[in-house]
Amino acid sequence: MPPAHWYTGIVTDVSDLAPRTKSFRIKIPEVQQFDFKAGQFITFDLPVGEKRLQRWRSYSIASAPGDSNEIELCLVHFEQGLGSTYFFKEISIGSELKFKAPEGGFILPGEIDHDLVMICTGTGIAPFRSMIRDIFHRNLTNRNIHLIFGTRKAEDILYLDEWKELSNSLPGFRFDIALSREDLNELRTGGFRARGISGNLHSGYVHPIYLKQYTVPRKDVHFYICGWSMMIDEAVENLFGELHYERNQIHYELYG
């Protein structure tokens, strides 16, 4: 097996997505088009330790494939996380980052002939943003796409304007948002109501949403799940053990 190719990227933009979450745009000057599949990740070699397990940090690409040599990451800052702390405290526009070629099999099938239900929490939304934007840009399917996103508070919702726009411009796309630490009544009577997503908001966690909406197993739907291990374990148990979907209808990727 040939050795992995390593790239040097230059940070072109750093912007806030939420109080503890930022977007990092990275340009790869050595290529005109950076090739990857929607849903894949890249692994950085960061100067945060001596051993490879300390230095190497993998993050999903949040942008869609295209004819550009720029990619986008969506990272949340964990106080004890060596990688995210380095990004948040040391990286700025013009910084150089070393990373190896894209990897990962958490990708869309070659032909999308079934509905897609994408379940995620926090920055686990990154690969799904890449997938959904890729579907939209290349008109890959006319099947339904249902994004279920969970986070703590309204201020932590990621890419909300994009989901609202896609719900109008991408046929079959819809989204639901679960907020585990928010009073929905206060949101709906406050300024947040003007953002027009009152009907898309739910109190609690992501699991009740798909449990209520996909109670009867169907052969023409596949579930994609991305998040922490506890969330994934519960979702797989619900879908496979309780609702009796087939294993080949459930796909997941762990982060963190």
PDB file of C-alpha atoms in Angstrom, residues 66-244:
ATOM      1  CA  GLY A  66     -16.430  20.694  -6.166  1.00  0.00           C
ATOM      2  CA  ASP A  67     -14.006  22.407  -8.492  1.00  0.00           C
ATOM      3  CA  SER A  68     -12.255  24.321  -5.711  1.00  0.00           C
ATOM      4  CA  ASN A  69      -9.018  23.829  -3.795  1.00  0.00           C
ATOM      5  CA  GLU A  70     -10.621  25.083  -0.577  1.00  0.00           C
ATOM      6  CA  ILE A  71     -12.354  23.046   2.106  1.00  0.00           C
ATOM      7  CA  GLU A  72     -14.214  23.955   5.267  1.00  0.00           C
ATOM      8  CA  LEU A  73     -14.126  22.469   8.758  1.00  0.00           C
ATOM      9  CA  CYS A  74     -16.628  22.833  11.597  1.00  0.00           C
ATOM     10  CA  LEU A  75     -14.930  22.492  14.997  1.00  0.00           C
ATOM     11  CA  VAL A  76     -16.128  22.837  18.566  1.00  0.00           C
ATOM     12  CA  HIS A  77     -13.689  23.772  21.315  1.00  0.00           C
ATOM     13  CA  PHE A  78     -13.219  21.246  24.107  1.00  0.00           C
ATOM     14  CA  GLU A  79     -11.159  22.668  26.972  1.00  0.00           C
ATOM     15  CA  GLN A  80      -9.262  19.399  27.429  1.00  0.00           C
ATOM     16  CA  GLY A  81      -8.975  18.672  23.714  1.00  0.00           C
ATOM     17  CA  LEU A  82      -5.448  19.116  22.388  1.00  0.00           C
ATOM     18  CA  GLY A  83      -6.544  19.413  18.771  1.00  0.00           C
ATOM     19  CA  SER A  84      -9.448  21.804  19.145  1.00  0.00           C
ATOM     20  CA  THR A  85      -7.530  23.962  21.634  1.00  0.00           C
ATOM     21  CA  TYR A  86      -4.700  24.300  19.131  1.00  0.00           C
ATOM     22  CA  PHE A  87      -7.124  25.331  16.377  1.00  0.00           C
ATOM     23  CA  PHE A  88      -8.940  27.852  18.558  1.00  0.00           C
ATOM     24  CA  LYS A  89      -5.905  29.416  20.230  1.00  0.00           C
ATOM     25  CA  GLU A  90      -3.124  29.106  17.655  1.00  0.00           C
ATOM     26  CA  ILE A  91      -4.737  29.124  14.219  1.00  0.00           C
ATOM     27  CA  SER A  92      -5.563  32.333  12.340  1.00  0.00           C
ATOM     28  CA  ILE A  93      -5.724  33.491   8.737  1.00  0.00           C
ATOM     29  CA  GLY A  94      -2.439  32.619   7.040  1.00  0.00           C
ATOM     30  CA  SER A  95      -1.582  29.708   9.350  1.00  0.00           C
ATOM     31  CA  GLU A  96      -0.258  26.560   7.687  1.00  0.00           C
ATOM     32  CA  LEU A  97      -1.605  23.102   8.496  1.00  0.00           C
ATOM     33  CA  LYS A  98      -0.249  19.701   7.481  1.00  0.00           C
ATOM     34  CA  PHE A  99      -2.793  16.980   6.724  1.00  0.00           C
ATOM     35  CA  LYS A 100      -3.019  13.769   4.753  1.00  0.00           C
ATOM     36  CA  ALA A 101      -5.321  12.737   1.935  1.00  0.00           C
ATOM     37  CA  PRO A 102      -9.056  12.281   2.654  1.00  0.00           C
ATOM     38  CA  GLU A 103     -10.200   8.990   4.165  1.00  0.00           C
ATOM     39  CA  GLY A 104     -13.359   7.300   5.395  1.00  0.00           C
ATOM     40  CA  GLY A 105     -16.235   5.179   4.175  1.00  0.00           C
ATOM     41  CA  PHE A 106     -19.054   7.198   5.750  1.00  0.00           C
ATOM     42  CA  ILE A 107     -20.238   8.386   2.339  1.00  0.00           C
ATOM     43  CA  LEU A 108     -23.287   8.399   0.128  1.00  0.00           C
ATOM     44  CA  PRO A 109     -23.984   5.373  -2.092  1.00  0.00           C
ATOM     45  CA  GLY A 110     -23.245   5.620  -5.794  1.00  0.00           C
ATOM     46  CA  GLU A 111     -26.975   5.637  -6.522  1.00  0.00           C
ATOM     47  CA  ILE A 112     -29.383   7.097  -3.973  1.00  0.00           C
ATOM     48  CA  ASP A 113     -32.563   5.103  -4.510  1.00  0.00           C
ATOM     49  CA  HIS A 114     -33.898   5.391  -0.961  1.00  0.00           C
ATOM     50  CA  ASP A 115     -34.886   8.116   1.493  1.00  0.00           C
ATOM     51  CA  LEU A 116     -32.140   9.452   3.753  1.00  0.00           C
ATOM     52  CA  VAL A 117     -32.554  10.190   7.456  1.00  0.00           C
ATOM     53  CA  MET A 118     -29.491  11.947   8.891  1.00  0.00           C
ATOM     54  CA  ILE A 119     -29.280  11.990  12.687  1.00  0.00           C
ATOM     55  CA  CYS A 120     -26.547  14.002  14.383  1.00  0.00           C
ATOM     56  CA  THR A 121     -25.527  16.062  17.390  1.00  0.00           C
ATOM     57  CA  GLY A 122     -23.145  19.016  17.609  1.00  0.00           C
ATOM     58  CA  THR A 123     -20.360  19.099  15.038  1.00  0.00           C
ATOM     59  CA  GLY A 124     -21.461  15.647  13.921  1.00  0.00           C
ATOM     60  CA  ILE A 125     -23.457  17.715  11.455  1.00  0.00           C
ATOM     61  CA  ALA A 126     -20.282  18.368   9.406  1.00  0.00           C
ATOM     62  CA  PRO A 127     -20.357  15.276   7.129  1.00  0.00           C
ATOM     63  CA  PHE A 128     -24.092  15.712   6.589  1.00  0.00           C
ATOM     64  CA  ARG A 129     -23.638  19.313   5.499  1.00  0.00           C
ATOM     65  CA  SER A 130     -21.124  18.052   2.949  1.00  0.00           C
ATOM     66  CA  MET A 131     -23.503  15.317   1.759  1.00  0.00           C
ATOM     67  CA  ILE A 132     -26.594  17.517   1.530  1.00  0.00           C
ATOM     68  CA  ARG A 133     -24.796  20.305  -0.303  1.00  0.00           C
ATOM     69  CA  ASP A 134     -23.312  17.733  -2.687  1.00  0.00           C
ATOM     70  CA  ILE A 135     -26.776  16.296  -3.366  1.00  0.00           C
ATOM     71  CA  PHE A 136     -28.114  19.790  -4.007  1.00  0.00           C
ATOM     72  CA  HIS A 137     -25.265  20.981  -6.245  1.00  0.00           C
ATOM     73  CA  ARG A 138     -25.211  17.838  -8.392  1.00  0.00           C
ATOM     74  CA  ASN A 139     -28.928  16.994  -8.251  1.00  0.00           C
ATOM     75  CA  LEU A 140     -28.083  13.458  -7.133  1.00  0.00           C
ATOM     76  CA  THR A 141     -31.531  12.269  -6.090  1.00  0.00           C
ATOM     77  CA  ASN A 142     -35.206  13.138  -5.879  1.00  0.00           C
ATOM     78  CA  ARG A 143     -35.673  11.065  -2.730  1.00  0.00           C
ATOM     79  CA  ASN A 144     -36.619  12.584   0.625  1.00  0.00           C
ATOM     80  CA  ILE A 145     -33.866  13.839   2.921  1.00  0.00           C
ATOM     81  CA  HIS A 146     -34.627  14.349   6.614  1.00  0.00           C
ATOM     82  CA  LEU A 147     -32.007  16.023   8.813  1.00  0.00           C
ATOM     83  CA  ILE A 148     -32.427  15.578  12.595  1.00  0.00           C
ATOM     84  CA  PHE A 149     -29.986  17.747  14.528  1.00  0.00           C
ATOM     85  CA  GLY A 150     -29.543  17.854  18.281  1.00  0.00           C
ATOM     86  CA  THR A 151     -27.801  20.427  20.445  1.00  0.00           C
ATOM     87  CA  ARG A 152     -28.220  22.108  23.813  1.00  0.00           C
ATOM     88  CA  LYS A 153     -29.485  25.637  23.159  1.00  0.00           C
ATOM     89  CA  ALA A 154     -30.781  27.723  20.286  1.00  0.00           C
ATOM     90  CA  GLU A 155     -27.518  29.658  20.117  1.00  0.00           C
ATOM     91  CA  ASP A 156     -25.735  26.378  19.324  1.00  0.00           C
ATOM     92  CA  ILE A 157     -27.750  25.560  16.196  1.00  0.00           C
ATOM     93  CA  LEU A 158     -25.359  25.220  13.258  1.00  0.00           C
ATOM     94  CA  TYR A 159     -26.074  26.337   9.665  1.00  0.00           C
ATOM     95  CA  LEU A 160     -29.687  27.228  10.427  1.00  0.00           C
ATOM     96  CA  ASP A 161     -30.024  29.686   7.533  1.00  0.00           C
ATOM     97  CA  GLU A 162     -28.784  27.029   5.126  1.00  0.00           C
ATOM     98  CA  TRP A 163     -31.341  24.475   6.296  1.00  0.00           C
ATOM     99  CA  LYS A 164     -34.127  27.029   5.975  1.00  0.00           C
ATOM    100  CA  GLU A 165     -33.030  27.906   2.445  1.00  0.00           C
ATOM    101  CA  LEU A 166     -32.680  24.269   1.401  1.00  0.00           C
ATOM    102  CA  SER A 167     -36.127  23.426   2.744  1.00  0.00           C
ATOM    103  CA  ASN A 168     -37.413  25.779   0.026  1.00  0.00           C
ATOM    104  CA  SER A 169     -34.939  25.019  -2.759  1.00  0.00           C
ATOM    105  CA  LEU A 170     -34.191  21.271  -2.408  1.00  0.00           C
ATOM    106  CA  PRO A 171     -37.324  19.184  -3.058  1.00  0.00           C
ATOM    107  CA  GLY A 172     -37.922  16.598  -0.364  1.00  0.00           C
ATOM    108  CA  PHE A 173     -35.570  18.161   2.169  1.00  0.00           C
ATOM    109  CA  ARG A 174     -36.777  18.913   5.686  1.00  0.00           C
ATOM    110  CA  PHE A 175     -35.194  19.310   9.097  1.00  0.00           C
ATOM    111  CA  ASP A 176     -35.972  18.959  12.783  1.00  0.00           C
ATOM    112  CA  ILE A 177     -33.947  20.381  15.675  1.00  0.00           C
ATOM    113  CA  ALA A 178     -33.883  18.961  19.196  1.00  0.00           C
ATOM    114  CA  LEU A 179     -32.832  21.335  21.981  1.00  0.00           C
ATOM    115  CA  SER A 180     -32.023  19.595  25.245  1.00  0.00           C
ATOM    116  CA  ARG A 181     -31.549  22.663  27.471  1.00  0.00           C
ATOM    117  CA  GLU A 182     -33.954  25.254  26.148  1.00  0.00           C
ATOM    118  CA  ASP A 183     -37.414  26.460  27.076  1.00  0.00           C
ATOM    119  CA  LEU A 184     -39.287  26.305  23.778  1.00  0.00           C
ATOM    120  CA  ASN A 185     -42.123  28.463  25.045  1.00  0.00           C
ATOM    121  CA  GLU A 186     -39.692  31.288  25.703  1.00  0.00           C
ATOM    122  CA  LEU A 187     -38.167  30.864  22.250  1.00  0.00           C
ATOM    123  CA  ARG A 188     -41.507  30.873  20.511  1.00  0.00           C
ATOM    124  CA  THR A 189     -42.677  34.010  22.292  1.00  0.00           C
ATOM    125  CA  GLY A 190     -39.337  35.788  22.004  1.00  0.00           C
ATOM    126  CA  GLY A 191     -37.230  37.106  19.173  1.00  0.00           C
ATOM    127  CA  PHE A 192     -36.262  33.637  17.998  1.00  0.00           C
ATOM    128  CA  ARG A 193     -39.791  33.088  16.719  1.00  0.00           C
ATOM    129  CA  ALA A 194     -39.135  35.533  13.897  1.00  0.00           C
ATOM    130  CA  ARG A 195     -36.602  33.139  12.431  1.00  0.00           C
ATOM    131  CA  GLY A 196     -39.500  31.034  11.200  1.00  0.00           C
ATOM    132  CA  ILE A 197     -38.657  27.586  12.509  1.00  0.00           C
ATOM    133  CA  SER A 198     -41.052  27.225  15.428  1.00  0.00           C
ATOM    134  CA  GLY A 199     -42.525  24.055  13.947  1.00  0.00           C
ATOM    135  CA  ASN A 200     -39.078  22.503  13.490  1.00  0.00           C
ATOM    136  CA  LEU A 201     -38.074  22.796  17.156  1.00  0.00           C
ATOM    137  CA  HIS A 202     -38.394  20.005  19.713  1.00  0.00           C
ATOM    138  CA  SER A 203     -37.560  19.810  23.389  1.00  0.00           C
ATOM    139  CA  GLY A 204     -35.166  17.073  24.502  1.00  0.00           C
ATOM    140  CA  TYR A 205     -33.017  14.740  22.460  1.00  0.00           C
ATOM    141  CA  VAL A 206     -33.004  13.500  18.869  1.00  0.00           C
ATOM    142  CA  HIS A 207     -34.319   9.999  19.559  1.00  0.00           C
ATOM    143  CA  PRO A 208     -38.040  10.711  20.060  1.00  0.00           C
ATOM    144  CA  ILE A 209     -38.149  12.480  16.690  1.00  0.00           C
ATOM    145  CA  TYR A 210     -37.234   9.499  14.521  1.00  0.00           C
ATOM    146  CA  LEU A 211     -38.946   7.041  16.864  1.00  0.00           C
ATOM    147  CA  LYS A 212     -42.257   8.796  16.251  1.00  0.00           C
ATOM    148  CA  GLN A 213     -41.823   9.420  12.536  1.00  0.00           C
ATOM    149  CA  TYR A 214     -40.365   6.080  11.398  1.00  0.00           C
ATOM    150  CA  THR A 215     -42.298   3.662  13.606  1.00  0.00           C
ATOM    151  CA  VAL A 216     -43.212   1.275  10.792  1.00  0.00           C
ATOM    152  CA  PRO A 217     -40.076  -0.222   9.176  1.00  0.00           C
ATOM    153  CA  ARG A 218     -39.631   0.552   5.487  1.00  0.00           C
ATOM    154  CA  LYS A 219     -37.170  -0.952   3.020  1.00  0.00           C
ATOM    155  CA  ASP A 220     -36.768   2.351   1.170  1.00  0.00           C
ATOM    156  CA  VAL A 221     -35.134   4.391   3.937  1.00  0.00           C
ATOM    157  CA  HIS A 222     -31.561   4.430   5.247  1.00  0.00           C
ATOM    158  CA  PHE A 223     -30.370   6.054   8.467  1.00  0.00           C
ATOM    159  CA  TYR A 224     -27.040   7.857   8.764  1.00  0.00           C
ATOM    160  CA  ILE A 225     -25.880   8.725  12.300  1.00  0.00           C
ATOM    161  CA  CYS A 226     -22.941  10.832  13.475  1.00  0.00           C
ATOM    162  CA  GLY A 227     -22.084  11.875  17.020  1.00  0.00           C
ATOM    163  CA  TRP A 228     -20.818  10.643  20.355  1.00  0.00           C
ATOM    164  CA  SER A 229     -20.774   6.901  21.073  1.00  0.00           C
ATOM    165  CA  MET A 230     -23.658   7.006  23.588  1.00  0.00           C
ATOM    166  CA  MET A 231     -25.957   8.723  21.095  1.00  0.00           C
ATOM    167  CA  ILE A 232     -24.996   6.319  18.313  1.00  0.00           C
ATOM    168  CA  ASP A 233     -25.424   3.254  20.529  1.00  0.00           C
ATOM    169  CA  GLU A 234     -28.900   4.369  21.567  1.00  0.00           C
ATOM    170  CA  ALA A 235     -29.929   5.184  18.002  1.00  0.00           C
ATOM    171  CA  VAL A 236     -28.721   1.839  16.647  1.00  0.00           C
ATOM    172  CA  GLU A 237     -30.492  -0.025  19.447  1.00  0.00           C
ATOM    173  CA  ASN A 238     -33.694   1.915  18.768  1.00  0.00           C
ATOM    174  CA  LEU A 239     -33.630   1.415  15.006  1.00  0.00           C
ATOM    175  CA  PHE A 240     -32.440  -2.195  14.980  1.00  0.00           C
ATOM    176  CA  GLY A 241     -33.678  -3.596  18.275  1.00  0.00           C
ATOM    177  CA  GLU A 242     -36.938  -1.708  18.765  1.00  0.00           C
ATOM    178  CA  LEU A 243     -38.136  -0.662  15.302  1.00  0.00           C
ATOM    179  CA  HIS A 244     -36.563  -3.675  13.552  1.00  0.00           C
TER     180      HIS A 244
END
